[in-house]
Short mmCIF file of C-alpha atoms and ligand atoms in Angstrom, two decimals:
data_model
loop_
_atom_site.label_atom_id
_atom_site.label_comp_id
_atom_site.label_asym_id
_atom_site.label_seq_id
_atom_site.Cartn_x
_atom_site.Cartn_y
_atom_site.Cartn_z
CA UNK A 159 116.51 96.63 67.22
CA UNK A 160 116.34 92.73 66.73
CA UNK A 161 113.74 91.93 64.54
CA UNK A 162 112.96 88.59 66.10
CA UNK A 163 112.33 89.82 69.48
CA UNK A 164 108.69 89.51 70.73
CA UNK A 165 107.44 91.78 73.06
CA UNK A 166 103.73 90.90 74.78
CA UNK A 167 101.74 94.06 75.90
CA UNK A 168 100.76 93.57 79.99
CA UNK A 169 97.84 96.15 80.81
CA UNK A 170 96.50 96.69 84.39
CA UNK A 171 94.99 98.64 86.55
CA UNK A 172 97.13 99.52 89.59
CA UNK A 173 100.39 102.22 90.14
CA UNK A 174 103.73 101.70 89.38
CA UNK A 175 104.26 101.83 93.58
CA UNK A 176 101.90 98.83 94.01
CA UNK A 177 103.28 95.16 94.71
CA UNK A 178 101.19 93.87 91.65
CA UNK A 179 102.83 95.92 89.00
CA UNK A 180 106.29 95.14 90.73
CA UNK A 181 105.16 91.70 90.04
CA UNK A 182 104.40 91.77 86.49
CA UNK A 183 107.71 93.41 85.79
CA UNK A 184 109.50 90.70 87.81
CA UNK A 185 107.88 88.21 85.33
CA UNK A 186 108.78 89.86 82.15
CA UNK A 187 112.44 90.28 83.24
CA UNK A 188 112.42 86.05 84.05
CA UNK A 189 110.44 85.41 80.66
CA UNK A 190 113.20 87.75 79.04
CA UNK A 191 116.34 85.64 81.12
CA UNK A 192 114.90 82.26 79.79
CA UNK A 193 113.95 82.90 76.56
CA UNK A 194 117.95 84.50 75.94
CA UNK A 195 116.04 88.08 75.19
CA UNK A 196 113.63 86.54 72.50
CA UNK A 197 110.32 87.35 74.09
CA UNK A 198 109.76 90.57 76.52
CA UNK A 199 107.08 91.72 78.30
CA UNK A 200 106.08 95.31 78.00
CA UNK A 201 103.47 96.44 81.07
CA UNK A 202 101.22 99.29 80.62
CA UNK A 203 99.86 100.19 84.06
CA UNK A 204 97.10 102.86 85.56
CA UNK A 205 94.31 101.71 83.17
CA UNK A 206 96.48 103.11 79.79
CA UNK A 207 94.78 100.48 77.70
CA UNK A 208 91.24 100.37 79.27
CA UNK A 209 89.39 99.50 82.66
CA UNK A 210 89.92 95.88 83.36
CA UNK A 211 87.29 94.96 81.50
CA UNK A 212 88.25 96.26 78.13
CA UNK A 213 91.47 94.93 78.81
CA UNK A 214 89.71 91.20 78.94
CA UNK A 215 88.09 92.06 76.04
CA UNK A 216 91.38 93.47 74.20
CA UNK A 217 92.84 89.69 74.95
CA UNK A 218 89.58 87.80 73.93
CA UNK A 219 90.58 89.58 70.51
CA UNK A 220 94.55 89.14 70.65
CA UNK A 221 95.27 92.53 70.73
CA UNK A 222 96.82 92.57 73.98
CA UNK A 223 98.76 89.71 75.10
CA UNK A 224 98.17 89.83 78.76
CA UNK A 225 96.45 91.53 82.13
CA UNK A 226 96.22 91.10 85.70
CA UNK A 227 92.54 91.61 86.79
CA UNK A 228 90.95 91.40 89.81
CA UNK A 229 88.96 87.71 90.24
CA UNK A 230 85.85 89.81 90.54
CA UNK A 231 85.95 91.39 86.98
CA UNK A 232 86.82 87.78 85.56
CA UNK A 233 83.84 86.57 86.93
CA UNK A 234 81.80 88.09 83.75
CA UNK A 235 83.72 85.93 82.07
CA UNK A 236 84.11 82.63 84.18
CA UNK A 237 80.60 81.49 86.40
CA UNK A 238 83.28 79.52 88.01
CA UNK A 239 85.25 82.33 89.03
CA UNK A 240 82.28 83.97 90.89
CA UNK A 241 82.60 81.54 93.03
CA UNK A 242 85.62 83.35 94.92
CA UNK A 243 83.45 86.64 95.41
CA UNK A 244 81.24 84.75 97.85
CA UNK A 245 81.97 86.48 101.24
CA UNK A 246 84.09 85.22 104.23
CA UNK A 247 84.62 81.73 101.55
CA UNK A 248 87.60 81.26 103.21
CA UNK A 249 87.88 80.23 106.90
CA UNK A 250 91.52 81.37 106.64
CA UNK A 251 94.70 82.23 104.70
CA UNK A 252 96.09 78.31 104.76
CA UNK A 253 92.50 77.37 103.55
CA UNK A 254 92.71 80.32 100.55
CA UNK A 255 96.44 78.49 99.75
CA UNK A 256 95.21 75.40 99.87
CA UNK A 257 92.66 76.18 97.47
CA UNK A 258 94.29 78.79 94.70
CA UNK A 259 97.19 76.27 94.77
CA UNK A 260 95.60 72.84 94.53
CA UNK A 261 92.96 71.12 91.94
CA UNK A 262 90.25 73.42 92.17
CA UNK A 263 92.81 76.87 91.81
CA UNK A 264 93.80 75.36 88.53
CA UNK A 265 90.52 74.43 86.87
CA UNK A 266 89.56 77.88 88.02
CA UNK A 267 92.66 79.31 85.97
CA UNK A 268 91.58 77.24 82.84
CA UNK A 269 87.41 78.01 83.11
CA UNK A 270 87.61 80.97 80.71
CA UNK A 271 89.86 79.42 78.06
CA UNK A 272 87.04 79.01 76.13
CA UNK A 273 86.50 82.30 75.66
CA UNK A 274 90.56 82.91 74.75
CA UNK A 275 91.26 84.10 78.36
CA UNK A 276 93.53 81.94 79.69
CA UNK A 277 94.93 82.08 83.47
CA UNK A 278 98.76 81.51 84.30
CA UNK A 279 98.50 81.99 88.58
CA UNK A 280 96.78 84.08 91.03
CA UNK A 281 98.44 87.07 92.83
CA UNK A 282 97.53 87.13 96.42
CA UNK A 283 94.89 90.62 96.97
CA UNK A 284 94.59 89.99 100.52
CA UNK A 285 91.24 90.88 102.01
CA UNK A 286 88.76 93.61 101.04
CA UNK A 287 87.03 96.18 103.82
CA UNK A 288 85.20 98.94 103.64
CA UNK A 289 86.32 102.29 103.71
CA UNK A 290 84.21 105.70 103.79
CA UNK A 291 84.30 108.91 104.25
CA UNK A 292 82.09 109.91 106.72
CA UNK A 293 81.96 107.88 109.23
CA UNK A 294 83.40 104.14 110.37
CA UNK A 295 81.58 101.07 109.10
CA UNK A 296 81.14 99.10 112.76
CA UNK A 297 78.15 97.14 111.13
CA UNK A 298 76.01 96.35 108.23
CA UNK A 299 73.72 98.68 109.70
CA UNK A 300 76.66 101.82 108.92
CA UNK A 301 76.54 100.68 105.54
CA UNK A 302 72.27 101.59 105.29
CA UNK A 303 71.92 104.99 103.07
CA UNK A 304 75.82 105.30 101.68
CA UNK A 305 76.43 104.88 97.82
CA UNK A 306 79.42 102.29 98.04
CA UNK A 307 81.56 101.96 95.14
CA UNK A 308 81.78 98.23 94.13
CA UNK A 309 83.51 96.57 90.69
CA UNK A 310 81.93 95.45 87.98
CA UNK A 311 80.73 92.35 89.25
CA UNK A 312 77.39 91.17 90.13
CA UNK A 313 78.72 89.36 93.37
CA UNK A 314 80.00 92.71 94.32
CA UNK A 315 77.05 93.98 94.11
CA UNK A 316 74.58 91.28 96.03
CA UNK A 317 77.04 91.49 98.43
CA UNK A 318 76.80 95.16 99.28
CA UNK A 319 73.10 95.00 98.73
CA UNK A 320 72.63 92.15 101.36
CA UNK A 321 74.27 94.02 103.64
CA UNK A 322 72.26 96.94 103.56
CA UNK A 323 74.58 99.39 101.23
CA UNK A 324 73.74 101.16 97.95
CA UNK A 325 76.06 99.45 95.32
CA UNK A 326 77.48 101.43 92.71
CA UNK A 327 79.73 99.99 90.38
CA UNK A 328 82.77 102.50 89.00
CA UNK A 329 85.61 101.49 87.53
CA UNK A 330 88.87 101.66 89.37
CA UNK A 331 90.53 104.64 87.52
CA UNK A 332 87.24 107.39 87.88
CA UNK A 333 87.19 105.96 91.79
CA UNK A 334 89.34 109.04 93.31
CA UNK A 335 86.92 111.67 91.48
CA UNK A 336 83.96 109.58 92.17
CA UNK A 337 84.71 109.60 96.31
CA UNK A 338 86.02 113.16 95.97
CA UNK A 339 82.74 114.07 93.78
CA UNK A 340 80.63 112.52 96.38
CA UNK A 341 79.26 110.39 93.30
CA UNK A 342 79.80 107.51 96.02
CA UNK A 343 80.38 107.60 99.62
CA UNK A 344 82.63 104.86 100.32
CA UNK A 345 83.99 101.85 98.72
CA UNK A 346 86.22 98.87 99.40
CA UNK A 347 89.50 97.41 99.10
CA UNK A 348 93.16 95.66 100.60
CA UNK A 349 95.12 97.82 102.23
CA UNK A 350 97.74 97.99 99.47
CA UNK A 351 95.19 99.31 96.71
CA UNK A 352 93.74 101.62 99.66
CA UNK A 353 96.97 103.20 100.10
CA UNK A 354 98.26 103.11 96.96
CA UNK A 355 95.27 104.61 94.95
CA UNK A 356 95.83 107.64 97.94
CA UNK A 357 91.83 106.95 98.07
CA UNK A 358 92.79 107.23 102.08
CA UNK A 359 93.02 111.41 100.82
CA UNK A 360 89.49 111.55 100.82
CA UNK A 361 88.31 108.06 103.13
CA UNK A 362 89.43 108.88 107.00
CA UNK A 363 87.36 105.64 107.89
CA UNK A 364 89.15 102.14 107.38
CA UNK A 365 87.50 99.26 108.91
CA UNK A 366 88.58 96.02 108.60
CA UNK A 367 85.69 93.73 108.22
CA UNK A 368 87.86 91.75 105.60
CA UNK A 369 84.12 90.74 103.64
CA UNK A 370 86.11 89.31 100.36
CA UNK A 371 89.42 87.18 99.86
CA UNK A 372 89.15 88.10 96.22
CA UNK A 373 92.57 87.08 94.22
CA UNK A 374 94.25 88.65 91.15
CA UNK A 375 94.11 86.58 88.41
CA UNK A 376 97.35 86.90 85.77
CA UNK A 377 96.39 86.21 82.37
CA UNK A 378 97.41 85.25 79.07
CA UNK A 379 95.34 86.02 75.82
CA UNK A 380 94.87 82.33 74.42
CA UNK A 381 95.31 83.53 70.61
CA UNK A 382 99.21 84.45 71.76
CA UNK A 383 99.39 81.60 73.76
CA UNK A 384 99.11 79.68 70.60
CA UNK A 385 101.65 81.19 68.96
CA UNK A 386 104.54 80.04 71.17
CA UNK A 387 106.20 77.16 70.68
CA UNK A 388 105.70 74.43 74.07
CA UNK A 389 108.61 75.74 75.39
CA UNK A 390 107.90 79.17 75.05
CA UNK A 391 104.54 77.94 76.92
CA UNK A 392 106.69 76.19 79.42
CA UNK A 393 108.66 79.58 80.10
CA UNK A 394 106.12 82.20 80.32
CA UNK A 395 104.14 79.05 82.74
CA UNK A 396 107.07 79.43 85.15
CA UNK A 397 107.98 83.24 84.97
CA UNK A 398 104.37 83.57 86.16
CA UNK A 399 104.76 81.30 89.00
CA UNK A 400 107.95 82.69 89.99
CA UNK A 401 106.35 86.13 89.93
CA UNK A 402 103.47 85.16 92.03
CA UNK A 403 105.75 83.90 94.85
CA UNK A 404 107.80 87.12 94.47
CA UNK A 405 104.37 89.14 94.58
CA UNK A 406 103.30 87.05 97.61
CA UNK A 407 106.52 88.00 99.72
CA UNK A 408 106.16 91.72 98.88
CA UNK A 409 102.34 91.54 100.08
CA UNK A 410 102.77 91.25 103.57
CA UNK A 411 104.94 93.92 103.59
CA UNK A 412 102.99 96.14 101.15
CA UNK A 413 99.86 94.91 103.82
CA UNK A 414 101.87 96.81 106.88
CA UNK A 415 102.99 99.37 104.89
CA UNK A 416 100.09 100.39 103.71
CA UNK A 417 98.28 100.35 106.88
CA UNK A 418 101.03 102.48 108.74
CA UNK A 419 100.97 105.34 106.11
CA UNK A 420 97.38 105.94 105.72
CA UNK A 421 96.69 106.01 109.88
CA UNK A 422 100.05 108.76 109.92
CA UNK A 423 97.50 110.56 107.33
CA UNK A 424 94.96 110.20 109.63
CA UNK A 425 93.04 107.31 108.81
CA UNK A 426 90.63 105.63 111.54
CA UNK A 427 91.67 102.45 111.48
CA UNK A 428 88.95 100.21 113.32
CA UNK A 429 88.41 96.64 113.91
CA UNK A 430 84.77 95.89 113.74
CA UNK A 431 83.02 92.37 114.67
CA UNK A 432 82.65 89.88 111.49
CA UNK A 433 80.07 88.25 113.27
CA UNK A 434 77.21 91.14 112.30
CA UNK A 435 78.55 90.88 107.92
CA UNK A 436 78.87 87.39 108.36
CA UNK A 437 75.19 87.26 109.02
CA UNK A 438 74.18 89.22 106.41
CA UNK A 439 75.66 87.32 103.02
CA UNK A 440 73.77 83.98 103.69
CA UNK A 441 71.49 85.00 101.20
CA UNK A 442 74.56 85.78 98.33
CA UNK A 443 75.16 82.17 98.45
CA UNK A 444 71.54 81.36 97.95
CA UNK A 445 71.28 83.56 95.85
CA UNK A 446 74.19 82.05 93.65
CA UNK A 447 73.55 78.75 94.00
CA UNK A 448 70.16 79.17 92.65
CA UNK A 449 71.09 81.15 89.24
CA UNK A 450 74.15 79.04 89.04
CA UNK A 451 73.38 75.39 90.64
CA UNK A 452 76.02 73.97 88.83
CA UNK A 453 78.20 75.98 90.83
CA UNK A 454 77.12 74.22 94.25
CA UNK A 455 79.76 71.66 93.99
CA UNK A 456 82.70 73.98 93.26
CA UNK A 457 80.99 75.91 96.71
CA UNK A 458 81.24 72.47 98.57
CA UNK A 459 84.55 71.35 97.34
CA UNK A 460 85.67 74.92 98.44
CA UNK A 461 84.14 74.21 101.67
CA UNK A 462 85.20 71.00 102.19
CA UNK A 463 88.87 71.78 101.04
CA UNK A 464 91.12 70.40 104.68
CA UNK A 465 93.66 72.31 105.77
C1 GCU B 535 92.10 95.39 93.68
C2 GCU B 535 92.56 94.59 92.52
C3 GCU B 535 92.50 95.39 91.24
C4 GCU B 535 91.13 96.02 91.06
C5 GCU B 535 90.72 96.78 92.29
C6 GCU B 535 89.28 97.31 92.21
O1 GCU B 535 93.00 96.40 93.96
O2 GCU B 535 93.90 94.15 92.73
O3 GCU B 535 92.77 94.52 90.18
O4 GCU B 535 91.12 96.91 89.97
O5 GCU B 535 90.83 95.95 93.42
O6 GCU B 535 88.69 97.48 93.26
O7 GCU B 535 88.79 97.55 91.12
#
């Protein structure tokens, strides 16, 4: 074994079967190609090293080199990041693009540097709907007297409570026993991590109300950032972009996928009005903007980004 080889520890929290983790192994082989087998990436996935938020914290520390969290567990980390929790933010997928890829997507990569998390691109998590067990979520008012799992995030959980639902945060990993348990009734999610987690076992009831356009964020601990030379920087910088294009052309199909196994396991697939949630979250931005007014800008710019 080479003795000058250095190999960076990826944790996350999804299967080896979802497009994320395909993603992340796509990067370390390009960060392996350029750097002639002198750096490697090693990813740990299913929540081995911790819930996404230990995992931040393991990288605040240096002890693991990188992660790929969901925006909404960032957001603990990042005021700036909660920003992209807000529901229906988006009027589209062009406007999303425009956004992640432009000004505002890389400030938002940067805002928790200070605290030695450090962003290298977003993965694209498509849109998040609610899914339950008992019964089909047509509108907000479904939602009144279920226990629905959210993440740790306190966007999440305004959210949910605005529209009438019982938030309960879990971590991703305890999810399946949690539904199964009855600990919560239903929860929410892409169709890739719906599928994938084989949450649809337990959830017959899929409706896509498509509340959330929250990205992955890919990240690099800053302490190992600063120990590679610029053009180590400059490699890792691209393998990450090249694996978030690669990630983004397995999505769509992951998307269909996804959606065509879980309704041959007998998911209810439904297609509810947005109109009813849409109505509902008006006071999650107030609600935001008034904690966080700084954050009314970043909001507007958001808003205001042309497609
Ligand atoms: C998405 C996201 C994960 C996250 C999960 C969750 O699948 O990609 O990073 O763990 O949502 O709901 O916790």
């Amino acid at each position: 074994m080479e003795t000058n080889v250095r190999v960076i520890k990826m944790g996350h929290s999804q299967v080896t079967t979802h497009p994320v983790h395909q993603a992340m192994v796509f990067l370390g082989k390009r960060l392996e190609e350029k750097s002639g087998g002198k750096i490697r990436v090693k990813v740990y996935p299913n929540q081995q090293l911790g819930t996404e938020r230990e995992l931040l914290e393991l990288l605040q520390i240096g002890s693991l080199g990188m992660t790929k969290v969901s925006a909404a567990t960032l957001e603990a980390f990042s005021p700036e990041i909660s920003v992209l929790g807000l529901p229906y933010l988006f009027r589209d997928d062009v406007h999303m693009n425009q956004v992640l890829e432009g000004q505002i997507g890389k400030e938002l990569l940067l805002s928790a540097e200070k605290f030695w998390l450090r962003g290298l691109c977003f993965y694209d998590a498509g849109k998040r709907s609610f899914y339950s067990k008992t019964k089909p979520i047509s509108s907000p008012e479904d939602l009144a007297g279920l226990k629905i799992r959210v993440q740790e995030s306190k966007m999440a959980i305004n959210m949910v409570r605005a529209m009438g639902g019982a938030p309960t945060p879990v971590a991703y990993g305890e999810l399946y026993t949690a539904l199964q348990q009855g600990i919560v009734d239903a929860a929410e999610n892409n169709p890739p991590s719906f599928y994938n987690s084989r949450h649809y076992e337990v959830c017959k009831f899929y409706s896509i109300d498509e509340h959330t356009a929250l990205p992955d964020v890919v990240l690099v601990s800053t302490k190992v950032w600063k120990e590679l030379s610029p053009e180590e920087q400059i490699w890792l910088q691209e393998a990450a972009n090249e694996s978030a294009k690669y990630q983004a052309e397995l999505w769509k199909e992951a998307v269909a996928e996804a959606l065509r196994e879980v309704q041959k396991a007998g998911v209810e697939i439904s297609y509810p009005s947005k109109t009813p949630f849409f109505e509902k979250v008006g006071d999650v931005y107030s609600q935001l903007i008034q904690e966080q007014p700084q954050l009314a800008t970043l909001i507007q710019r958001i808003q205001q980004t042309a497609q």
